[in-house]
Short mmCIF file of C-alpha atoms in Angstrom, two decimals:
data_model
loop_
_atom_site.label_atom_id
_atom_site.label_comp_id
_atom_site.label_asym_id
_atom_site.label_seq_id
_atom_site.Cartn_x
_atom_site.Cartn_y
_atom_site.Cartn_z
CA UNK A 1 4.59 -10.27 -17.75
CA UNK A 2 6.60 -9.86 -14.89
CA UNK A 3 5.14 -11.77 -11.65
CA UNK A 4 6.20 -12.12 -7.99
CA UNK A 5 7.35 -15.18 -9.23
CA UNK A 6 10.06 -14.25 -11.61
CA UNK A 7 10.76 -11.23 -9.86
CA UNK A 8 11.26 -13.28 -6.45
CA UNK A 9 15.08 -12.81 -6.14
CA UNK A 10 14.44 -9.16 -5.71
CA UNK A 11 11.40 -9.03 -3.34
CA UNK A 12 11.96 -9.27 0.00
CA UNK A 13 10.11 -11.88 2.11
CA UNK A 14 8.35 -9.22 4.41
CA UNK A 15 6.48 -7.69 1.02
CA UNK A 16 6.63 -11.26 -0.48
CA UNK A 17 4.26 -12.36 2.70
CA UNK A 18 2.87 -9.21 4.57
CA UNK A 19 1.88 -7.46 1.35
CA UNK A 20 0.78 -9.76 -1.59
CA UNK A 21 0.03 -13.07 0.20
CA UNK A 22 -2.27 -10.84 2.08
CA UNK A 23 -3.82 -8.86 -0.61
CA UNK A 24 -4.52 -12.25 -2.60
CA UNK A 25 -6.01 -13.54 0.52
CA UNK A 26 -8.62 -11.19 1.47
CA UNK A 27 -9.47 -10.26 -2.18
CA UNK A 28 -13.00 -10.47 -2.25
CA UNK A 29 -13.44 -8.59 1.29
CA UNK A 30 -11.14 -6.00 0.20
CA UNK A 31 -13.14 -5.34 -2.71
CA UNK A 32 -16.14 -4.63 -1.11
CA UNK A 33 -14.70 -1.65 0.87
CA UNK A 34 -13.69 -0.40 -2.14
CA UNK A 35 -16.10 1.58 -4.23
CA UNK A 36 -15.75 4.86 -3.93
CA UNK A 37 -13.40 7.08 -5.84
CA UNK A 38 -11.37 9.83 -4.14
CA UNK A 39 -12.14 13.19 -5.38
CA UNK A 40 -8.44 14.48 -6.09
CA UNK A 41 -7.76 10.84 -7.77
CA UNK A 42 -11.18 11.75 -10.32
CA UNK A 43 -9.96 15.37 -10.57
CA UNK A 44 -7.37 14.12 -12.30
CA UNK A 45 -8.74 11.72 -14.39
CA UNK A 46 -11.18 13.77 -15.52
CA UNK A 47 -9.22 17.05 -16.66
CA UNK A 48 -7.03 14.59 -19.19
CA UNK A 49 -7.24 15.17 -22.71
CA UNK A 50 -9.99 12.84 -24.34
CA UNK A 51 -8.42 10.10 -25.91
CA UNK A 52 -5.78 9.77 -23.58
CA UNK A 53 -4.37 6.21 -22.33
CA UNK A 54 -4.75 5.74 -18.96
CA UNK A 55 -2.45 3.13 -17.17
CA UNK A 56 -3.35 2.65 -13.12
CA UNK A 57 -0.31 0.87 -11.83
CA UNK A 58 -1.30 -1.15 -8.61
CA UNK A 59 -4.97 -0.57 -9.65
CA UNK A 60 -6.34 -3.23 -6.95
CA UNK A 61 -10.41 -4.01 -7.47
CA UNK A 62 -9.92 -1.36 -10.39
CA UNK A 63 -12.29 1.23 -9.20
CA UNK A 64 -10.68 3.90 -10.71
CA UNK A 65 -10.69 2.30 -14.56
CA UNK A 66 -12.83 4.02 -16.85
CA UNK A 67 -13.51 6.50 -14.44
CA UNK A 68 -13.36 9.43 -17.50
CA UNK A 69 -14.94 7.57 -20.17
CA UNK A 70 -13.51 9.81 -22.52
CA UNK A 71 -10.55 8.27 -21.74
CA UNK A 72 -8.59 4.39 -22.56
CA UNK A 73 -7.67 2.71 -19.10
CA UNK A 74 -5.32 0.17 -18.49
CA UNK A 75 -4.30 -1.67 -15.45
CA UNK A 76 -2.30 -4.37 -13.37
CA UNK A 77 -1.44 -5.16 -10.10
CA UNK A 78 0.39 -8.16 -8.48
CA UNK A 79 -2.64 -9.90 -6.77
CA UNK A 80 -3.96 -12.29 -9.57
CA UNK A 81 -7.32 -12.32 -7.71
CA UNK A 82 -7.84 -9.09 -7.81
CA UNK A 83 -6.85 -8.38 -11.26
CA UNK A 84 -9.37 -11.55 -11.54
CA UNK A 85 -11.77 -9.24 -10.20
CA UNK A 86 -11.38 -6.40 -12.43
CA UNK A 87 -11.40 -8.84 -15.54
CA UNK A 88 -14.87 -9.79 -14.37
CA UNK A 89 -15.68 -6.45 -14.25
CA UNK A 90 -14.54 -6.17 -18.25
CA UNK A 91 -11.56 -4.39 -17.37
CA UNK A 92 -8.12 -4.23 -19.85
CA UNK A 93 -5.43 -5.79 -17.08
CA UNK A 94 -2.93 -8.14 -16.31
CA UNK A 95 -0.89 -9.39 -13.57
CA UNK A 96 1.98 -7.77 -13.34
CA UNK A 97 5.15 -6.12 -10.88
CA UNK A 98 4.88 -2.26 -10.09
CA UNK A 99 8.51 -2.25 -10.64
CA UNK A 100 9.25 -4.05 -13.81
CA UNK A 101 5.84 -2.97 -16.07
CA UNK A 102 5.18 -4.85 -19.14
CA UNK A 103 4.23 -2.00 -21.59
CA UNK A 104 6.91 -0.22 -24.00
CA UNK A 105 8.15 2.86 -23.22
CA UNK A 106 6.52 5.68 -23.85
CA UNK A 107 3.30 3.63 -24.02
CA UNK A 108 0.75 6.19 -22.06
CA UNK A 109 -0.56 9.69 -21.65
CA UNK A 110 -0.49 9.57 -18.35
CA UNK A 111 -0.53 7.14 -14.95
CA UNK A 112 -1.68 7.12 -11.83
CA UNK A 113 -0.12 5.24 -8.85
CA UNK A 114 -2.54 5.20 -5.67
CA UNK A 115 -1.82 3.64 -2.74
CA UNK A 116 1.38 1.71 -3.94
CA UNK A 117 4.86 2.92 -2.73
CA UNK A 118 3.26 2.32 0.77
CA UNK A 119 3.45 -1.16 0.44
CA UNK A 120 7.51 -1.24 -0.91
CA UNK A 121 9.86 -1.87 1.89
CA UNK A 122 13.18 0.62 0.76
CA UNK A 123 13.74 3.62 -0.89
CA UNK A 124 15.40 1.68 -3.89
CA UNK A 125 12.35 -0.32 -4.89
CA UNK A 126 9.90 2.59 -4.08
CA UNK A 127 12.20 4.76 -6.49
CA UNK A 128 12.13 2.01 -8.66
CA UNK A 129 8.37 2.19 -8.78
CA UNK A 130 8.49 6.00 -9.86
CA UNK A 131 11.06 5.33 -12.29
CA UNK A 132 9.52 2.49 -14.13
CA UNK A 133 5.91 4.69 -14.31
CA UNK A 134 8.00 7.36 -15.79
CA UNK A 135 9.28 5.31 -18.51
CA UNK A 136 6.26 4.41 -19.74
CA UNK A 137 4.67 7.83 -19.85
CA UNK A 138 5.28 9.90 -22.96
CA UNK A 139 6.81 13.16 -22.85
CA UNK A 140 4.68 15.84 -21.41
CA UNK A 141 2.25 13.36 -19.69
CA UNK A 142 1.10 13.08 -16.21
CA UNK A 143 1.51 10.73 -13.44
CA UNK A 144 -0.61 10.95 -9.84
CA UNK A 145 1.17 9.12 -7.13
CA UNK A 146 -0.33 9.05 -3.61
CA UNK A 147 0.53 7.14 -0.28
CA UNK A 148 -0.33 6.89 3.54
CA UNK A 149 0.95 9.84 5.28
CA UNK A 150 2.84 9.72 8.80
CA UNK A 151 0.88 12.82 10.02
CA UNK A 152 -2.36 11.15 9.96
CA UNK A 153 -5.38 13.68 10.48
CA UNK A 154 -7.00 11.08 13.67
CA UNK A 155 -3.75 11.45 15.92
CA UNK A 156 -5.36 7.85 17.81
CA UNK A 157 -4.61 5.71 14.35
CA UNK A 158 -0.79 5.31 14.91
CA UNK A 159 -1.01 3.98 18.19
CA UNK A 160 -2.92 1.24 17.19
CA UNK A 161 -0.36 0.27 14.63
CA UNK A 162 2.80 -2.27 15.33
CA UNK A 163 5.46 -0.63 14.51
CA UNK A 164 8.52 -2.18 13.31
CA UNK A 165 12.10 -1.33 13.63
CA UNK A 166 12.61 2.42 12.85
CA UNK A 167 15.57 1.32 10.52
CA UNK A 168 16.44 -1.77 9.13
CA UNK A 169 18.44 -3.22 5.66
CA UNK A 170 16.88 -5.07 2.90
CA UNK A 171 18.88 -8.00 4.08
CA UNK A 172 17.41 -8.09 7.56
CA UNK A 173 13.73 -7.69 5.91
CA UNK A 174 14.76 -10.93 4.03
CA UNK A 175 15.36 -12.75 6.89
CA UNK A 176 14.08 -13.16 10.33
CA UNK A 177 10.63 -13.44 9.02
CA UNK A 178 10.11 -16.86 9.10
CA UNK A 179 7.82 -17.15 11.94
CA UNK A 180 5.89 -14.41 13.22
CA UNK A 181 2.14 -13.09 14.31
CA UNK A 182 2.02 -9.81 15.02
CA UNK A 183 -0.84 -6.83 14.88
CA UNK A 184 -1.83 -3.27 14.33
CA UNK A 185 -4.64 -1.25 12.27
CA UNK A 186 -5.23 1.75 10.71
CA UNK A 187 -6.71 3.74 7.51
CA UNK A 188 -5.43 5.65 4.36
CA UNK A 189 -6.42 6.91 1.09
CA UNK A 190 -10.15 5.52 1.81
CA UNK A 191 -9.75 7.09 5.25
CA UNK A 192 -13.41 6.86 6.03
CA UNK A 193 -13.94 3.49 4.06
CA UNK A 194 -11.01 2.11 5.88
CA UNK A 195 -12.33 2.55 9.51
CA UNK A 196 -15.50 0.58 8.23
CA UNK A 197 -13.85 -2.69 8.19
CA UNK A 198 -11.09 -1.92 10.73
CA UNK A 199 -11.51 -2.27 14.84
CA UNK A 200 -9.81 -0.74 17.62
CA UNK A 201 -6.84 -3.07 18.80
CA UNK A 202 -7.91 -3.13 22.24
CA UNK A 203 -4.37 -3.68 24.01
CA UNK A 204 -1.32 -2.08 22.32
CA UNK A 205 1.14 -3.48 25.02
CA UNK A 206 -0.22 -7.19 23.96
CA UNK A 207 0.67 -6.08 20.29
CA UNK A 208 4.44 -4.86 21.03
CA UNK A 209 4.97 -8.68 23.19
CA UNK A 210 3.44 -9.91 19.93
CA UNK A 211 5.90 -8.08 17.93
CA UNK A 212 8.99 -8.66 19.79
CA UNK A 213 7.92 -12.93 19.76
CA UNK A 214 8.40 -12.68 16.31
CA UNK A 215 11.69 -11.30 16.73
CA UNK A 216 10.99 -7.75 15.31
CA UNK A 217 12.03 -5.09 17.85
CA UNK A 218 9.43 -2.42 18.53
CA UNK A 219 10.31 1.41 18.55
CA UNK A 220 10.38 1.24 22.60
CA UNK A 221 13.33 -0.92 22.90
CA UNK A 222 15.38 1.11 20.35
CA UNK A 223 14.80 4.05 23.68
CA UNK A 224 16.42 1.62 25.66
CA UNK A 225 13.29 0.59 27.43
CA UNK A 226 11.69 3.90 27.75
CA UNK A 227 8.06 4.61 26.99
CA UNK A 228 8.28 5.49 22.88
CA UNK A 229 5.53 8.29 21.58
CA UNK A 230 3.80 6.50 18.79
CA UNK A 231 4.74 7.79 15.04
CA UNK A 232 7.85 9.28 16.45
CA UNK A 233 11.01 9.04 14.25
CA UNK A 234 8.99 5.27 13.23
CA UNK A 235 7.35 5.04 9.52
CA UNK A 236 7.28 1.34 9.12
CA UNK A 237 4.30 -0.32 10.55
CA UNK A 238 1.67 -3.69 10.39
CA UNK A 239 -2.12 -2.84 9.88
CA UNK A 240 -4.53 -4.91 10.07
CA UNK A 241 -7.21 -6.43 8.23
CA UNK A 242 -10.25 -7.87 9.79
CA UNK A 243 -11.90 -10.43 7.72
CA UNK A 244 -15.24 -11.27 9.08
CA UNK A 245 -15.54 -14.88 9.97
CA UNK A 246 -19.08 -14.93 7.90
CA UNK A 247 -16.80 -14.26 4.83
CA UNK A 248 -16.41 -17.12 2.71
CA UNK A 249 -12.46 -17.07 2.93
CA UNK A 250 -12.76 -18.67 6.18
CA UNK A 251 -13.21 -22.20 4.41
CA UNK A 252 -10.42 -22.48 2.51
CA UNK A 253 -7.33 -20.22 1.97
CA UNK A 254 -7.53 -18.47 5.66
CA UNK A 255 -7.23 -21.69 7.25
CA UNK A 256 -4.08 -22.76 5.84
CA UNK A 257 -2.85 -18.78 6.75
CA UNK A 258 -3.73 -19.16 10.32
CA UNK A 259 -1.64 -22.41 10.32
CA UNK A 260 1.15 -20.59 8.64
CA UNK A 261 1.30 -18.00 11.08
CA UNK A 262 0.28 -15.39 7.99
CA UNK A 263 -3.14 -14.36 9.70
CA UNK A 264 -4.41 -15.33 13.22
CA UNK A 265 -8.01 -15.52 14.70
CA UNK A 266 -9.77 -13.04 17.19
CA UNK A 267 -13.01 -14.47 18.44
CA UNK A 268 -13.91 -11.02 20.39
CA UNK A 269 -14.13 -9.47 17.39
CA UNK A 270 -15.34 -12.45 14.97
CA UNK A 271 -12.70 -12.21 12.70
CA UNK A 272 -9.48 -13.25 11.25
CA UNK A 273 -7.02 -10.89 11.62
CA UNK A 274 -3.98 -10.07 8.49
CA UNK A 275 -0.94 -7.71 8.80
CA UNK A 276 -0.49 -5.71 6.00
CA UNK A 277 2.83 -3.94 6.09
CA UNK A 278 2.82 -0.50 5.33
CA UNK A 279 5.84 2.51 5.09
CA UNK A 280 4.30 5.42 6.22
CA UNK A 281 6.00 8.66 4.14
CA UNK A 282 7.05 11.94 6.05
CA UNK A 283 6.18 15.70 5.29
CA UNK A 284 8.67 16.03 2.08
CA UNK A 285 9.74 12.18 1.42
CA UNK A 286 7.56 11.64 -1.27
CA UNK A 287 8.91 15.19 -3.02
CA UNK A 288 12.67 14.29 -1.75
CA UNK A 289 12.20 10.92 -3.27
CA UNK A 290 10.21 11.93 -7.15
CA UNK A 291 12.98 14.49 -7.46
CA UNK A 292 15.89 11.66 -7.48
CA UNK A 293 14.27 10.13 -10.75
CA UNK A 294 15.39 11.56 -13.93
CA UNK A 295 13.29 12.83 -16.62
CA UNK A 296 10.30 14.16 -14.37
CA UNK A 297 9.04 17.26 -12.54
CA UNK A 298 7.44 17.98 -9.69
CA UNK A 299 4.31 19.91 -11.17
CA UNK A 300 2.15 19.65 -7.79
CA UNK A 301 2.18 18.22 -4.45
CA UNK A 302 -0.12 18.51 -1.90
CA UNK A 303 -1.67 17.15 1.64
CA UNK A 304 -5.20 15.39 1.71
CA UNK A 305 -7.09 12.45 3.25
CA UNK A 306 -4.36 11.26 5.49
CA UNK A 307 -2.05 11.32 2.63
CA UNK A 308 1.28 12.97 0.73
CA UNK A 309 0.19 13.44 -2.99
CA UNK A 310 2.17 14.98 -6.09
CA UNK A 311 1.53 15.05 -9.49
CA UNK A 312 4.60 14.92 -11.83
CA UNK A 313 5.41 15.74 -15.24
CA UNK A 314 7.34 13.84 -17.74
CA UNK A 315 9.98 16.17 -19.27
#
């Protein structure tokens, strides 16, 4: 099993810290939002060939295992609790990195990858992603892979986001990082389930000062002090997660986050407040990107919920 752990000298600190100490942190809330199952995600599911082995890749609470129960469903994602989660639920899964899976190759009929690549800071390690769920798909199977779109359907969502620096190395997300508190929020996949637990972010002028404190240099500056149109040549943002203070995180974990700088409290809105980092992909990216790995085709892609989709096929 490959964890974050043994896989640390290739994650960079800003996914290390803005994506899975966050996830592991607010868990159990996260969860809770997350119940229902996207149509095109069960579409696919349930026109696979009975008997088929499913792996999901990143599969969270695991609300998408045994969706076709005509089907075998495997899954793992990097967040022990919520793989914790899903083996409470009787789910097959394990702990494991998105970009070094611990099956053998050629292991399933087919894969699904929802809400992943988002979360991957460069085009190497997001390509890395696709390439490692190819290998472990037999020949002629089928892998769904879906992330945030740029061109969100509520035009309003960006500008409540923090956007980071519109282009930056792998080095500089490795460093720089080591004191920060910044904020943003906004949906995906889950759209509508999303804007349940997410607020407006009231002032977006307190969350660029926030962002340029912790030394990350908003879109705005890069115009050389102009006024910057939200979701304009950026892709790379923070969005938040609210965790209610009534949740019972607040007693142990989310205190030591708040002192850490991780997560921060809002008392207008009763909650403590995580960045999750996200890429946001561009009309064609997620095509431009599939079609650098070897071995696959491009047998659909398509626009929905707020999100770039494509289904591939192993060849």
């Amino acid at each position: 099993m490959m964890t974050d752990e043994t896989n640390s000298h290739l994650t960079p600190d800003i996914e290390k810290k803005y994506v899975h100490g966050v996830y592991d942190a607010i868990a159990s809330h996260f969860s809770s939002t997350r119940f229902a199952k996207w149509p095109k995600v069960a579409n696919f599911l349930e026109t696979l060939v009975p008997g088929s082995l499913i792996i999901d890749a990143g599969c969270g609470n695991g609300k998408y295992l045994g969706l076709n129960p005509r089907c075998f469903f495997m899954g793992c994602d990097l967040s022990a609790p919520l793989i914790s989660i899903c083996s409470q639920r009787g789910h097959e899964v394990l702990v494991a990195d998105a970009l070094c899976l611990p099956y053998r190759t050629e292991s399933f009929d087919a894969a699904i990858s929802i809400a992943v690549l988002h979360h991957l800071s460069t085009e190497e390690r997001r390509k890395k992603a696709v390439e490692e769920l190819a290998r472990v798909v037999v020949k002629g199977g089928s892998i769904l892979i879906t992330v945030w779109a740029v061109e969100q359907e509520d035009k309003n969502l960006i500008s409540r986001w923090t956007p980071l620096t519109s282009k930056y190395s792998e080095e500089w997300v490795g460093a720089g990082l080591k004191s920060r508190s910044s904020k943003s929020s906004g949906p995906a996949l889950e759209s509508i389930e999303e804007q349940e637990v997410i607020d407006d972010v009231s002032n977006n002028h307190d969350e660029l000062k926030l962002a340029e404190n912790a030394g990350i240099q908003p879109i705005s500056n890069l115009l050389h002090g102009k006024p910057a149109e939200f979701g304009v040549g950026q892709q790379d943002y923070f969005v938040p997660w609210h965790l209610p203070y009534h949740r019972a995180e607040i007693a142990g974990a989310t205190a030591g986050a708040i002192a850490s700088g991780l997560a921060r409290k809002d008392d207008k809105k009763g909650a403590i407040i995580y960045d999750r980092y996200y890429h946001v992909f561009a009309e064609g990216e997620l095509e431009r990107l599939v079609s650098g790995v070897r071995g696959v085709d491009v047998f659909d892609s398509f626009y929905d919920k707020s999100n770039w989709c494509v289904i591939l096929r192993k060849t």
